Each structure stands twice: as C-alpha cells, then as structure tokens.
Amino acid sequence: MPDGKHWFELSVARKVMDDEADDHFVVLSRDITQRVQTLDTLRKLRHAVEQAPNSIFIAGADGNIEYVNPAFTATTGYSPEEAIGRNPRLLSAGATPASVYADLWAHLTSGRPWRGEFVNRRKGGGEYNESAIISPLHDEQGRITHYLAVQEDVTERRRDEERIRKLINFDALTGLPNRIMFASRFSQALALTQRSGHQLALLYLDLDHFKNVNDSLGHQVGDGLLIEIAHRLQSVVREEDTVSRQGGDEFVIVLPLTDAQQAAHVAYELQAQVRRICKLEHHELVVTSSIGIAMYPEDGGDFETLAQRADAAMFRAKESGRDTYRFFWADMQARSLRVLHIENALRSALVQGQLTLHYQPQIRLKDRQLVGVEALLRWTHPELGAVSPAEFIPVAESSGQILGIGEWVLRTALAQARQWRDAGHTELVVAVNLSMVQFRHPGLVDMVGRTLADSGVPSQMLELELTESIAMDAPEQVIAIVRQLYDLGVQLSIDDFGTGYSSFSYIQRLKVHKLKIDQSFVRHLGDDPSAPHIVRAIIGLAQSLGLETIAEGVETAAQRDVLWGLGCDTGQGYHFSRPVPAADLEELLTQGHAVLG
C-alpha cells in the first residue's frame, strides 16, 4: 500500500490430535494487499464514473449497451433500465452524416479510438450536439470485448460558436454577409467566373435620402427599413449571388456568371423592389435607390478596383437624379478621384481660411433701392483653384461636412450683417441658403436661434432660403420646422419656385415671406412672348397669399422691365451686380442703389 501497510487474510483451523488432550490450531496467512489495492482502485473508478459530469456508457462486442452512468441519464433522459440491452442508435436524431459513422467503425474495427461529434435526440425529443470519444476495450488475447464511450453535451458551446461566427461574418442588423464574409464570397465567385470564362457583375446600391428617414422618424424606423430592404434585395438574386451590407444604407451585390444585359435586368428588379411601399410603425415609406455597376474583367480584375468603379458609377447615378442605375465608364474614374480630392481638401478649408462669402445685391424694382443681399459661399484652393459651389456643395452634403460649413456661413453672414447694421443699414436683409441636409438635421432650429443670439442681429435682418424641393419633401415635417423658424422671427423664402409641384393650399400653410422665381423662367423674358405667362402666374399666386416675389437671374434691362410690369417686387442678377466681397458692397450700400447697367 502507499502508506507501507500490508493486508493479510488469515484462516484458522482446529486440529484434533488423538494422542493429545490439548487442542491445536492451524493458522494460514496470505498477503492480499494486491487484491485490496485492486478493489480500492475499482471502487474509486466506480465512484469516478458514477459522479463524472460526462455521459458514459459501455457496450458489449455486439454493440448493445451494458452500463450507463447517471450523467448519461441526465443528458439523454433514458434510465439504466431503458438503455441497457439496447443499441446506442436509440440516441440518433438522424442528422449526423453517414460519413461520420463510417469513420467511427473504421477506427473501432481496427482497434483504434475515435473522436467526433453526433447530433443526437433526447428521450423527450429535443436534439443536442454531443462530442464523443469511443474506445475499443480488449481482453488478454487482444480481442475486442467492449466499447467505452465518454460523451459531452456541447450544444451551448456550438450555439455560442455559431453566435460568434455570425457576429464575425454577418451584419448584426440585417443578417446579411458583412465585409469579411463578402470578401470570401467574392473570391469564390471570381474563381468560378475565371474558370468558366464568363463575366461577373459587381453592383453598389445606396438608398436615396435615407438620412432623412433617420432624422425625421428615428433610428428605430430607419433600422426597420434597412431590414425590410435587405429581405427584398435577397428575394431578387439567385442562390449563387451574394447580397452584403457594407454599412449604413449601402449594399453591394456580386453576380457571378452574369453579362451586362443580365446585370441591368437585376438592377432594374432590385430598384423595383426597393421602390415598393414599406409600412413601418404606422408609417408608409417609399424610398428609392441608386445603383452603380462594374463588370469583370472589363472594369477591373480584383475586388478593390471593381468596388471603386462601381462606387463611382453609383455616384453618377445619384448625380443623374437618383432612382436609376449606371454602368462604369472610363471618365467616371477621373470624376471619382476629383470628388475624393475635393472631399479631403474641403475638410481643412475652413481652418485654413479658404472659404469666403460673397454677397449679391437684391434690388427693389419700383425705386431701384438695394434692400437685401444673398450670401453665397466661395472656395479657392491653392491647388484646385476656384471650385464652383455647384461642384463642392453636393460633396459637402454627401460627406456630412455641410453641417459645419453651413453653421460657419450663417455665423459669418450674421457677423457681417452686424457690421452693416452698426453702420446704419438697419433695413438690409441678409439671405442665407439652407441645404436639404441642414434642414433635416434635428438641431437646425436651436443652431439658428443660438447663432442669432450670439450675433446681436435682429432676427428680421436674417432670411433663410429653402428650395422648393426641400419644401415638398415630407410636407408635414417641413411645415413644423418652418413654423419653428418663423417663431424665431427670421424671414423665410422658397427658392427656385416654379420648378416643383407646390400647391396653393400647401404654400398657404407654410409660414414664408417670399417666393423666389427660378431663373429658368426669367431667362426668356423679353424675347419669348409665352415666357411671361408662368411668371405672371407665380406673381399672382404670391400676391393672393400676401407674399413678396423676388426674381433671380435677371441679366438684362428688358427682363427687369418685364418683371416690374408683371408686378414683381425685387430682382437679383448680373444686370444689377455680380456676387462681390463685403468690402466691395460698401459703395452700393452708401449710394442706396445698384449699378443698373
């Protein structure tokens, strides 16, 4: 024994001697230390097996169960009486591949232990995953007499692993493959395409004005919309295609073995699905999408190149009015690089003092007095030169930089207005444009109120311009925001009026002060007899609502005179003055009128 003790078995027998009166005893002593040790070991082994957390069973050479431990019963639901004498197949759920059993018996019949995993079924019917080590047991002659199975329920572990796998490879919101999984799927699709000698299409899809949904209805509705759109996109494509969410409201689709005509058809179907009415939390939403398409091998031989070009094509689709698709073509690459350069350069433009404001006079037509100015943003970059607002404003909007730039424009314009007011020009109105992104931002009203208060400028000196397209987007929300701005005391005008579909009743509900007649209607005044009719209608609408009218894009004296004759209140355009720096406006302010030309 480990402690040095020995165990002996004693046998005592009485021996009767005929010639002696005394009894004699025979004592036999046998060392049984080895047997005691063996029994002690067996007892420990039995306790270990009985108390083991793992499920254990022993089967005979015929495969039928001869012993099960309590953990087996706890895991499977079968008592020893129900399990002993039966084949372990009673546990099978029918979901383990046949190849697993073939591998199992190949090991056991060759005398080797096997390690693997089954999908089993409990007595109650529930399926579970079980890892197992099954070993053959041999007698002294090396013959297999029994099989020992030690098993562990790994169902929760597999569920955790699956959850981790999904977190790593799939988008948590939509369940679509994420960037990591998509990279693998794309590689497979590309390899398939290369072997076949066919084409492959990569599509970039971006929802149009999705930010408006989040800003106006909240992220919960926005998330619900993304989930619904993901389901719709998947319903269009084939099993071998992959739809992935790249982040935000951007999706990418790879279509192996697809030519340009088929890609165009898929893009059309994708947009039709996106465009369907979506009902979420009592809201009926209609969104559209812009899609860019790049083709392998024509547009690139790897994912990075194709992705850049599909993204450039998608950007061109947005420039073309949205709700459409565009294929990549060579000039887009230069355009895409230009946009990227502008976006990066714009980030430091404010800090480096590259942005300035010019002011274009607004002239009251009846007496040619300067009554207002429109603040217009200008950008001069040391490498790019003078960048047109028509080029950099959309980039600022799409990159989110317009919020910071817009606040700077308002602060700068109000600071200049304060100088003019202090110089005695108390009736001058300074107009500042609002973009769609600014207007939809929930902090707009607070920002305007705070900036006004900081400037010390009376609110009536500030005019905010919003385009007719902004005014017509989500009308009820627009009305609410406009009324909050109206309550601040600022003046409000609708820019580019006549280019949209505003109704009389809707304009009546908007608390605005002016309608700005779009320059496209002003351009042909004086040389086209039919041109005045639309302008007359707009002026008549404004007068019936008690609103002022201002015509933009006035370039000739003839246009000015026609506008005055039609009853237009104010004019703005190159005929009066180009946009000029504030310092150059001092002479006009002092004179009280513009150079008429």
Coordinates of C-alpha atoms in Angstrom, one line a residue:
M1 CA 0.0 0.0 0.0
P2 CA 1.2 3.6 -0.5
D3 CA 1.4 4.0 3.3
G4 CA 3.5 0.9 3.7
K5 CA 0.7 -1.2 5.2
H6 CA 0.0 -4.8 4.1
W7 CA -3.2 -6.6 4.2
F8 CA -3.3 -10.3 5.1
E9 CA -6.1 -12.9 5.0
L10 CA -6.0 -15.4 8.0
S11 CA -7.5 -18.8 8.0
V12 CA -7.7 -20.6 11.4
A13 CA -8.5 -24.3 11.7
R14 CA -8.7 -26.6 14.8
K15 CA -6.6 -29.7 14.6
V16 CA -7.6 -32.5 16.8
M17 CA -4.7 -34.8 17.9
D18 CA -5.7 -38.3 19.1
D19 CA -2.8 -38.7 21.4
E20 CA -3.0 -35.3 23.0
A21 CA -5.6 -33.7 25.2
D22 CA -4.9 -30.1 24.2
D23 CA -6.4 -28.5 21.1
H24 CA -4.1 -27.4 18.3
F25 CA -4.9 -24.7 15.7
V26 CA -3.5 -24.2 12.2
V27 CA -3.2 -20.6 11.1
L28 CA -2.8 -19.9 7.4
S29 CA -1.8 -16.3 6.4
R30 CA -2.0 -14.9 2.9
D31 CA -0.8 -11.5 1.8
I32 CA -3.9 -9.9 0.0
T33 CA -2.5 -6.4 -0.3
Q34 CA -2.7 -6.5 -4.1
R35 CA -6.3 -7.6 -4.0
V36 CA -7.3 -4.9 -1.6
Q37 CA -5.5 -2.3 -3.7
T38 CA -7.3 -3.6 -6.8
L39 CA -10.7 -3.4 -5.0
D40 CA -9.9 0.1 -3.7
T41 CA -9.0 1.2 -7.2
L42 CA -12.2 -0.4 -8.7
R43 CA -14.2 1.4 -6.0
K44 CA -12.6 4.7 -6.9
L45 CA -13.1 4.1 -10.5
R46 CA -16.8 3.3 -10.0
H47 CA -17.2 6.5 -7.9
A48 CA -15.4 8.5 -10.6
V49 CA -17.6 7.1 -13.4
E50 CA -20.8 7.4 -11.3
Q51 CA -20.0 11.0 -10.4
A52 CA -18.4 12.1 -13.7
P53 CA -20.1 15.1 -15.4
N54 CA -19.7 13.4 -18.8
S55 CA -22.1 10.9 -20.1
I56 CA -20.5 7.4 -20.1
F57 CA -21.8 4.1 -21.4
I58 CA -20.2 0.7 -22.0
A59 CA -21.4 -1.5 -24.8
G60 CA -20.6 -5.1 -25.4
A61 CA -18.9 -6.5 -28.5
D62 CA -22.4 -6.9 -30.1
G63 CA -22.8 -3.1 -29.7
N64 CA -25.6 -3.3 -27.1
I65 CA -25.4 -1.1 -24.0
E66 CA -24.4 -2.9 -20.8
Y67 CA -23.8 0.1 -18.5
V68 CA -24.7 3.7 -18.3
N69 CA -23.7 6.3 -15.6
P70 CA -26.1 8.9 -14.0
A71 CA -24.8 11.6 -16.3
F72 CA -25.9 9.5 -19.3
T73 CA -29.4 9.5 -17.8
A74 CA -29.3 13.3 -17.0
T75 CA -28.2 14.0 -20.6
T76 CA -30.4 11.7 -22.6
G77 CA -33.4 11.2 -20.3
Y78 CA -33.0 7.4 -20.6
S79 CA -32.8 5.4 -17.3
P80 CA -30.4 2.5 -17.0
E81 CA -33.4 0.1 -17.3
E82 CA -34.4 1.8 -20.6
A83 CA -31.0 1.9 -22.1
I84 CA -29.3 -1.3 -21.1
G85 CA -29.7 -4.0 -23.7
R86 CA -30.4 -1.5 -26.5
N87 CA -28.2 -0.3 -29.3
P88 CA -26.8 3.3 -29.0
R89 CA -28.7 4.1 -32.2
L90 CA -31.7 4.9 -30.0
L91 CA -30.0 8.3 -29.4
S92 CA -29.6 9.1 -33.1
A93 CA -31.5 12.1 -34.4
G94 CA -30.9 11.1 -38.0
A95 CA -29.0 14.4 -38.6
T96 CA -25.4 13.0 -38.3
P97 CA -23.8 12.4 -41.7
A98 CA -23.4 8.8 -42.7
S99 CA -19.7 9.5 -43.3
V100 CA -19.3 10.1 -39.5
Y101 CA -20.5 6.6 -38.7
A102 CA -18.3 5.1 -41.4
D103 CA -15.3 6.8 -39.9
L104 CA -16.3 5.7 -36.4
W105 CA -16.4 2.0 -37.3
A106 CA -13.3 2.2 -39.4
H107 CA -11.4 3.3 -36.3
L108 CA -13.1 0.8 -33.9
T109 CA -12.7 -2.3 -36.1
S110 CA -9.0 -1.5 -36.5
G111 CA -8.7 -1.3 -32.7
R112 CA -8.2 2.5 -32.6
P113 CA -10.2 5.0 -30.5
W114 CA -12.4 7.5 -32.4
R115 CA -13.1 11.2 -31.6
G116 CA -16.0 13.0 -33.2
E117 CA -19.4 14.6 -32.8
F118 CA -23.0 13.5 -33.2
V119 CA -26.4 15.2 -33.4
N120 CA -28.5 13.1 -31.0
R121 CA -32.0 13.2 -29.7
R122 CA -33.1 13.1 -26.1
K123 CA -35.9 10.9 -24.8
G124 CA -38.1 14.0 -24.8
G125 CA -37.4 14.7 -28.4
G126 CA -35.0 17.6 -28.2
E127 CA -31.9 17.5 -30.4
Y128 CA -28.5 18.2 -29.0
N129 CA -24.8 18.2 -30.1
E130 CA -22.6 15.7 -28.4
S131 CA -18.9 15.2 -28.7
A132 CA -17.6 11.7 -28.1
I133 CA -14.5 9.6 -27.5
I134 CA -15.3 6.0 -28.2
S135 CA -12.6 3.4 -27.5
P136 CA -12.5 -0.4 -28.0
L137 CA -11.6 -2.5 -24.9
H138 CA -9.5 -5.7 -25.4
D139 CA -9.0 -8.9 -23.3
E140 CA -5.7 -10.5 -22.7
Q141 CA -5.7 -12.1 -26.1
G142 CA -6.3 -8.7 -27.7
R143 CA -9.9 -9.4 -28.7
I144 CA -12.4 -6.6 -28.6
T145 CA -14.8 -7.3 -25.8
H146 CA -16.4 -3.9 -25.1
Y147 CA -16.7 -0.3 -26.2
L148 CA -16.3 2.6 -23.9
A149 CA -18.0 5.9 -24.8
V150 CA -17.3 9.1 -23.0
Q151 CA -19.5 11.9 -24.3
E152 CA -20.2 15.6 -23.6
D153 CA -23.2 17.8 -24.4
V154 CA -21.7 20.6 -26.4
T155 CA -25.0 22.2 -27.6
E156 CA -24.5 25.5 -25.8
R157 CA -20.9 25.7 -26.9
R158 CA -21.9 25.2 -30.5
R159 CA -24.6 27.8 -30.2
D160 CA -22.0 30.2 -28.7
E161 CA -19.6 29.4 -31.6
E162 CA -22.4 30.0 -34.1
R163 CA -23.3 33.3 -32.5
I164 CA -19.6 34.4 -32.6
R165 CA -19.4 33.2 -36.3
K166 CA -22.4 35.3 -37.2
L167 CA -21.0 38.3 -35.3
I168 CA -17.8 38.0 -37.2
N169 CA -19.2 37.3 -40.7
F170 CA -22.8 38.7 -40.7
D171 CA -24.3 42.1 -40.3
A172 CA -26.0 42.2 -36.8
L173 CA -29.0 44.2 -38.1
T174 CA -29.9 42.6 -41.4
G175 CA -28.3 39.2 -41.1
L176 CA -26.6 39.8 -44.5
P177 CA -23.0 38.9 -45.0
N178 CA -20.7 41.7 -43.8
R179 CA -17.5 42.9 -45.4
I180 CA -15.4 39.9 -44.1
M181 CA -17.8 37.3 -45.3
F182 CA -18.4 39.2 -48.6
A183 CA -14.7 39.1 -49.3
S184 CA -14.7 35.3 -49.1
R185 CA -17.9 35.0 -51.2
F186 CA -16.5 37.4 -53.8
S187 CA -13.3 35.3 -54.1
Q188 CA -15.3 32.2 -54.6
A189 CA -17.5 34.0 -57.2
L190 CA -14.4 35.3 -59.0
A191 CA -12.8 31.9 -59.1
L192 CA -16.0 30.4 -60.6
T193 CA -16.1 33.1 -63.2
Q194 CA -12.5 32.8 -64.2
R195 CA -12.8 29.0 -64.6
S196 CA -15.9 29.4 -66.8
G197 CA -14.5 32.3 -68.9
H198 CA -17.7 34.3 -68.3
Q199 CA -18.3 37.8 -66.9
L200 CA -19.1 38.9 -63.3
A201 CA -21.0 42.0 -62.2
L202 CA -20.5 44.0 -59.0
L203 CA -23.3 46.3 -58.0
Y204 CA -23.2 49.1 -55.4
L205 CA -26.7 50.1 -54.2
D206 CA -27.2 53.1 -52.0
L207 CA -30.6 54.2 -50.7
D208 CA -31.6 57.8 -51.7
H209 CA -32.1 60.3 -48.9
F210 CA -32.0 57.6 -46.2
K211 CA -30.7 60.0 -43.7
N212 CA -34.0 61.9 -43.9
V213 CA -35.8 58.8 -42.6
N214 CA -33.4 58.5 -39.6
D215 CA -33.6 62.3 -38.8
S216 CA -37.3 62.6 -39.2
L217 CA -38.7 59.3 -38.0
G218 CA -35.9 58.0 -35.7
H219 CA -33.3 55.2 -36.0
Q220 CA -35.8 52.5 -35.0
V221 CA -37.8 53.1 -38.1
G222 CA -34.6 53.5 -40.1
D223 CA -33.4 50.1 -38.9
G224 CA -36.7 48.5 -39.7
L225 CA -36.5 49.9 -43.2
L226 CA -33.0 48.5 -43.7
I227 CA -34.1 45.1 -42.5
E228 CA -37.0 45.1 -44.9
I229 CA -34.9 46.3 -47.8
A230 CA -32.3 43.6 -47.1
H231 CA -35.1 40.9 -47.4
R232 CA -36.3 42.4 -50.7
L233 CA -32.8 42.5 -52.2
Q234 CA -32.3 38.9 -51.3
S235 CA -35.6 37.9 -52.9
V236 CA -34.3 39.2 -56.3
V237 CA -31.0 37.4 -56.6
R238 CA -30.1 33.8 -57.3
E239 CA -28.7 31.3 -54.7
E240 CA -25.1 31.7 -56.1
D241 CA -25.3 35.5 -55.9
T242 CA -24.4 37.4 -52.7
V243 CA -26.0 40.5 -51.2
S244 CA -24.0 42.2 -48.5
R245 CA -24.5 45.2 -46.3
Q246 CA -21.3 47.3 -46.3
G247 CA -22.5 49.7 -43.6
G248 CA -25.1 52.5 -43.3
D249 CA -27.6 52.3 -46.2
E250 CA -25.1 50.9 -48.7
F251 CA -25.4 47.4 -50.1
V252 CA -23.1 45.5 -52.5
I253 CA -24.2 42.6 -54.7
V254 CA -21.9 40.2 -56.6
L255 CA -23.4 38.3 -59.6
P256 CA -21.1 35.6 -60.9
L257 CA -21.6 34.3 -64.5
T258 CA -23.5 37.5 -65.4
D259 CA -23.2 39.7 -68.5
A260 CA -24.0 43.4 -68.7
Q261 CA -27.6 42.8 -70.0
Q262 CA -28.4 40.4 -67.2
A263 CA -26.8 42.9 -64.7
A264 CA -29.0 45.7 -65.9
H265 CA -32.1 43.5 -65.6
V266 CA -31.1 42.6 -62.0
A267 CA -30.5 46.3 -61.2
Y268 CA -34.0 47.1 -62.6
E269 CA -35.6 44.4 -60.4
L270 CA -33.7 45.5 -57.3
Q271 CA -34.8 49.1 -57.7
A272 CA -38.4 48.0 -58.3
Q273 CA -38.3 46.0 -55.0
V274 CA -36.8 48.9 -53.1
R275 CA -39.4 51.3 -54.5
R276 CA -42.4 49.3 -53.2
I277 CA -44.3 50.9 -50.3
C278 CA -42.9 49.9 -46.9
K279 CA -45.2 50.0 -43.9
L280 CA -43.4 50.5 -40.6
E281 CA -44.9 51.6 -37.3
H282 CA -47.9 53.3 -38.9
H283 CA -45.7 55.0 -41.5
E284 CA -45.9 54.3 -45.2
L285 CA -42.5 54.9 -46.7
V286 CA -41.4 55.0 -50.3
V287 CA -37.6 55.1 -50.8
T288 CA -35.6 54.8 -54.0
S289 CA -32.1 53.6 -54.7
S290 CA -29.1 54.5 -56.9
I291 CA -27.0 51.6 -58.3
G292 CA -23.5 51.6 -59.8
I293 CA -22.4 48.6 -61.9
A294 CA -18.8 47.4 -62.7
M295 CA -18.1 44.4 -64.9
Y296 CA -15.3 41.8 -64.6
P297 CA -13.0 41.7 -66.5
E298 CA -13.6 44.9 -68.4
D299 CA -13.6 47.3 -65.5
G300 CA -11.1 45.5 -63.2
G301 CA -9.6 42.2 -62.2
D302 CA -9.9 42.4 -58.4
F303 CA -12.4 43.5 -55.8
E304 CA -10.8 46.8 -54.9
T305 CA -10.7 48.0 -58.4
L306 CA -14.3 46.9 -59.2
A307 CA -15.6 48.3 -55.9
Q308 CA -14.1 51.7 -56.6
R309 CA -15.6 51.8 -60.1
A310 CA -19.0 50.5 -59.0
D311 CA -19.0 53.2 -56.4
A312 CA -18.1 55.9 -59.0
A313 CA -20.9 54.6 -61.2
M314 CA -23.3 54.8 -58.2
F315 CA -22.3 58.4 -57.6
R316 CA -23.0 59.2 -61.2
A317 CA -26.5 57.6 -60.8
K318 CA -27.2 59.9 -57.9
E319 CA -26.0 62.9 -60.0
S320 CA -28.4 61.8 -62.7
G321 CA -31.4 62.3 -60.5
R322 CA -31.3 59.1 -58.3
D323 CA -33.6 56.1 -58.6
T324 CA -31.6 54.9 -61.6
Y325 CA -28.5 52.7 -62.3
R326 CA -25.4 53.5 -64.2
F327 CA -22.6 51.3 -65.6
F328 CA -19.0 52.4 -65.0
W329 CA -17.2 54.1 -67.9
A330 CA -13.6 55.4 -68.0
D331 CA -14.4 59.2 -67.4
M332 CA -16.0 58.2 -64.1
Q333 CA -12.7 57.3 -62.6
A334 CA -11.3 60.8 -63.1
R335 CA -14.6 62.2 -61.7
S336 CA -14.4 59.9 -58.7
L337 CA -10.9 60.9 -57.9
R338 CA -11.8 64.6 -58.3
V339 CA -14.7 64.1 -55.8
L340 CA -12.4 62.4 -53.4
H341 CA -9.8 65.2 -53.7
I342 CA -12.5 67.8 -53.1
E343 CA -13.9 65.9 -50.1
N344 CA -10.4 65.6 -48.5
A345 CA -9.4 69.2 -49.3
L346 CA -12.7 70.5 -48.0
R347 CA -12.1 69.1 -44.5
S348 CA -9.3 71.7 -43.9
A349 CA -10.8 74.5 -46.0
L350 CA -12.4 76.2 -43.0
V351 CA -9.4 76.0 -40.8
Q352 CA -7.1 77.3 -43.5
G353 CA -9.3 80.2 -44.3
Q354 CA -10.0 79.2 -47.9
L355 CA -13.8 79.7 -47.6
T356 CA -15.2 83.2 -48.1
L357 CA -18.6 84.8 -48.6
H358 CA -19.6 87.0 -51.5
Y359 CA -22.9 88.9 -51.4
Q360 CA -25.2 89.5 -54.4
P361 CA -27.5 92.6 -54.1
Q362 CA -31.3 92.3 -54.2
I363 CA -32.9 95.4 -55.8
R364 CA -36.4 96.7 -55.2
L365 CA -37.7 97.3 -58.7
K366 CA -40.0 100.2 -58.0
D367 CA -37.3 102.5 -56.8
R368 CA -34.1 100.6 -57.6
Q369 CA -33.1 100.5 -53.9
L370 CA -30.8 97.9 -52.5
V371 CA -32.9 96.1 -49.9
G372 CA -31.1 92.9 -49.4
V373 CA -28.2 90.6 -50.2
E374 CA -27.8 86.9 -50.7
A375 CA -24.7 85.3 -49.0
L376 CA -23.0 83.0 -51.5
L377 CA -20.2 80.7 -50.5
R378 CA -16.9 80.7 -52.4
W379 CA -13.9 78.4 -52.2
T380 CA -10.4 79.0 -53.5
H381 CA -8.0 76.1 -53.0
P382 CA -4.2 76.5 -53.6
E383 CA -4.1 73.5 -55.9
L384 CA -7.7 73.1 -57.2
G385 CA -8.1 76.8 -57.7
A386 CA -11.6 78.3 -57.6
V387 CA -14.0 75.4 -57.0
S388 CA -17.6 76.0 -58.1
P389 CA -20.3 75.7 -55.4
A390 CA -22.2 73.5 -57.8
E391 CA -19.3 71.1 -57.5
F392 CA -18.3 71.2 -53.9
I393 CA -21.7 71.8 -52.1
P394 CA -23.0 68.3 -53.2
V395 CA -19.7 66.8 -51.9
A396 CA -20.1 68.6 -48.6
E397 CA -23.7 67.3 -48.3
S398 CA -22.8 63.7 -49.1
S399 CA -19.8 63.7 -46.7
G400 CA -21.7 65.4 -43.9
Q401 CA -19.4 68.4 -43.9
I402 CA -22.2 70.7 -44.9
L403 CA -23.4 71.0 -41.2
G404 CA -20.2 72.6 -40.0
I405 CA -19.8 74.7 -43.2
G406 CA -23.4 75.8 -43.0
E407 CA -23.1 77.0 -39.4
W408 CA -19.9 78.9 -40.4
V409 CA -21.8 80.5 -43.3
L410 CA -24.6 81.6 -41.0
R411 CA -22.2 83.0 -38.3
T412 CA -20.1 84.8 -40.9
A413 CA -23.1 86.3 -42.7
L414 CA -24.6 87.5 -39.4
A415 CA -21.3 89.0 -38.2
Q416 CA -21.2 91.0 -41.5
A417 CA -24.9 91.9 -41.0
R418 CA -24.0 93.3 -37.6
Q419 CA -21.3 95.5 -39.1
W420 CA -23.7 96.8 -41.7
R421 CA -26.4 97.4 -39.0
D422 CA -23.8 99.3 -36.8
A423 CA -23.0 101.4 -39.9
G424 CA -26.7 102.4 -40.1
H425 CA -28.0 100.0 -42.7
T426 CA -30.7 98.7 -40.4
E427 CA -33.3 97.7 -43.1
L428 CA -30.9 95.5 -45.0
V429 CA -31.9 91.8 -45.1
V430 CA -29.2 89.1 -45.4
A431 CA -30.3 85.9 -47.1
V432 CA -28.6 82.5 -46.3
N433 CA -29.4 79.3 -48.1
L434 CA -30.2 76.0 -46.3
S435 CA -29.4 72.7 -47.9
M436 CA -31.6 69.6 -47.5
V437 CA -29.1 68.1 -45.1
Q438 CA -29.1 71.1 -42.9
F439 CA -32.9 71.4 -43.0
R440 CA -33.3 67.7 -42.0
H441 CA -30.9 68.0 -39.1
P442 CA -32.7 67.9 -35.7
G443 CA -30.5 70.7 -34.3
L444 CA -31.3 73.2 -37.0
V445 CA -33.7 75.5 -35.1
D446 CA -31.5 75.5 -32.0
M447 CA -28.4 76.3 -34.1
V448 CA -30.2 79.2 -35.8
G449 CA -31.5 80.6 -32.6
R450 CA -28.2 80.3 -30.8
T451 CA -26.2 81.9 -33.7
L452 CA -28.7 84.8 -33.9
A453 CA -28.4 85.5 -30.2
D454 CA -24.6 85.4 -30.4
S455 CA -24.5 87.9 -33.3
G456 CA -26.8 90.5 -31.7
V457 CA -28.5 91.0 -35.0
P458 CA -32.3 91.5 -35.0
S459 CA -34.0 88.3 -36.3
Q460 CA -35.8 90.2 -39.1
M461 CA -32.5 91.0 -40.7
L462 CA -32.0 87.3 -41.5
E463 CA -33.7 85.5 -44.3
L464 CA -33.4 81.7 -44.7
E465 CA -33.9 80.3 -48.2
L466 CA -35.1 76.7 -48.8
T467 CA -35.6 75.3 -52.2
E468 CA -39.0 74.1 -53.4
S469 CA -37.7 70.5 -53.5
I470 CA -37.0 70.8 -49.7
A471 CA -40.4 72.3 -49.1
M472 CA -42.1 69.5 -50.9
D473 CA -40.2 66.7 -49.1
A474 CA -42.2 65.3 -46.2
P475 CA -44.6 68.3 -46.1
E476 CA -46.0 67.9 -42.6
Q477 CA -42.5 67.8 -41.1
V478 CA -41.4 70.8 -43.2
I479 CA -44.4 72.8 -42.0
A480 CA -43.4 72.1 -38.4
I481 CA -39.8 73.1 -38.9
V482 CA -40.7 76.2 -40.9
R483 CA -43.1 77.3 -38.1
Q484 CA -40.4 76.9 -35.5
L485 CA -38.0 79.1 -37.6
Y486 CA -40.9 81.6 -38.2
D487 CA -41.3 81.8 -34.4
L488 CA -37.7 82.9 -34.1
G489 CA -38.6 86.0 -36.1
V490 CA -36.5 85.2 -39.2
Q491 CA -37.8 85.7 -42.7
L492 CA -38.3 82.7 -44.9
S493 CA -38.3 82.3 -48.7
I494 CA -38.8 79.5 -51.1
D495 CA -36.0 79.4 -53.7
D496 CA -36.3 78.1 -57.3
F497 CA -40.0 78.5 -57.1
G498 CA -41.9 77.0 -60.1
T499 CA -39.6 74.1 -60.6
G500 CA -41.5 71.8 -58.3
Y501 CA -45.2 70.9 -57.7
S502 CA -46.2 73.1 -54.7
S503 CA -49.9 73.5 -54.4
F504 CA -51.7 76.7 -53.4
S505 CA -53.1 75.2 -50.2
Y506 CA -49.6 73.9 -49.2
I507 CA -47.9 77.3 -49.7
Q508 CA -50.7 78.8 -47.7
R509 CA -49.9 76.6 -44.8
L510 CA -46.2 77.4 -44.9
K511 CA -45.3 80.5 -43.0
V512 CA -42.9 82.0 -45.5
H513 CA -42.5 85.6 -46.6
K514 CA -41.2 85.4 -50.2
L515 CA -41.3 83.3 -53.3
K516 CA -38.1 83.4 -55.5
I517 CA -38.9 83.0 -59.2
D518 CA -36.4 80.5 -60.7
Q519 CA -34.0 82.0 -63.2
S520 CA -35.1 79.4 -65.8
F521 CA -38.4 81.4 -66.1
V522 CA -36.7 84.7 -66.1
R523 CA -34.1 83.9 -68.8
H524 CA -36.5 84.2 -71.8
L525 CA -38.4 87.3 -70.6
G526 CA -38.2 90.0 -73.3
D527 CA -37.5 87.6 -76.2
D528 CA -40.2 84.9 -75.8
P529 CA -43.9 86.1 -75.9
S530 CA -45.0 83.0 -74.0
A531 CA -42.4 83.3 -71.2
P532 CA -44.3 85.9 -69.1
H533 CA -47.3 83.7 -68.5
I534 CA -45.7 81.4 -66.0
V535 CA -44.0 84.3 -64.2
R536 CA -47.4 86.2 -64.1
A537 CA -49.0 83.1 -62.5
I538 CA -46.3 82.8 -59.8
I539 CA -46.6 86.5 -59.0
G540 CA -50.4 86.2 -58.9
L541 CA -50.1 83.3 -56.5
A542 CA -47.7 85.2 -54.3
Q543 CA -49.9 88.3 -54.2
S544 CA -53.0 86.3 -53.4
L545 CA -51.1 84.9 -50.4
G546 CA -49.7 88.2 -49.3
L547 CA -46.1 87.2 -50.2
E548 CA -43.3 89.2 -51.8
T549 CA -41.7 88.0 -55.0
I550 CA -38.1 88.1 -56.0
A551 CA -36.8 87.1 -59.4
E552 CA -33.3 85.6 -59.7
G553 CA -31.1 85.5 -62.7
V554 CA -32.0 89.0 -64.0
E555 CA -29.4 89.7 -66.7
T556 CA -30.9 92.4 -68.9
A557 CA -32.8 95.6 -68.7
A558 CA -35.5 94.0 -70.8
Q559 CA -36.0 91.3 -68.2
R560 CA -36.0 93.8 -65.4
D561 CA -38.7 95.9 -67.1
V562 CA -41.0 92.9 -67.9
L563 CA -40.7 91.8 -64.3
W564 CA -41.6 95.3 -63.0
G565 CA -44.5 95.4 -65.4
L566 CA -45.8 92.0 -64.1
G567 CA -45.7 93.2 -60.5
C568 CA -42.5 91.5 -59.3
D569 CA -41.2 93.2 -56.1
T570 CA -37.4 92.5 -56.2
G571 CA -34.8 91.5 -58.7
Q572 CA -31.4 89.8 -58.4
G573 CA -28.8 89.0 -61.0
Y574 CA -25.8 90.1 -63.1
H575 CA -27.8 93.0 -64.5
F576 CA -27.6 94.7 -61.1
S577 CA -24.4 93.2 -59.7
R578 CA -22.4 90.0 -59.6
P579 CA -21.7 88.5 -56.2
V580 CA -19.0 90.6 -54.6
P581 CA -17.0 90.6 -51.3
A582 CA -18.5 92.6 -48.5
A583 CA -15.9 95.3 -48.9
D584 CA -16.9 95.9 -52.5
L585 CA -20.5 96.3 -51.4
E586 CA -19.9 99.4 -49.3
E587 CA -20.2 101.8 -52.2
L588 CA -23.6 100.4 -53.3
L589 CA -24.8 100.5 -49.7
T590 CA -23.8 104.1 -49.4
Q591 CA -25.5 105.0 -52.7
G592 CA -28.5 103.0 -51.8
H593 CA -28.9 101.5 -55.3
A594 CA -27.1 99.2 -57.6
V595 CA -25.4 99.9 -60.9
L596 CA -28.2 99.4 -63.3
G597 CA -26.1 98.8 -66.4

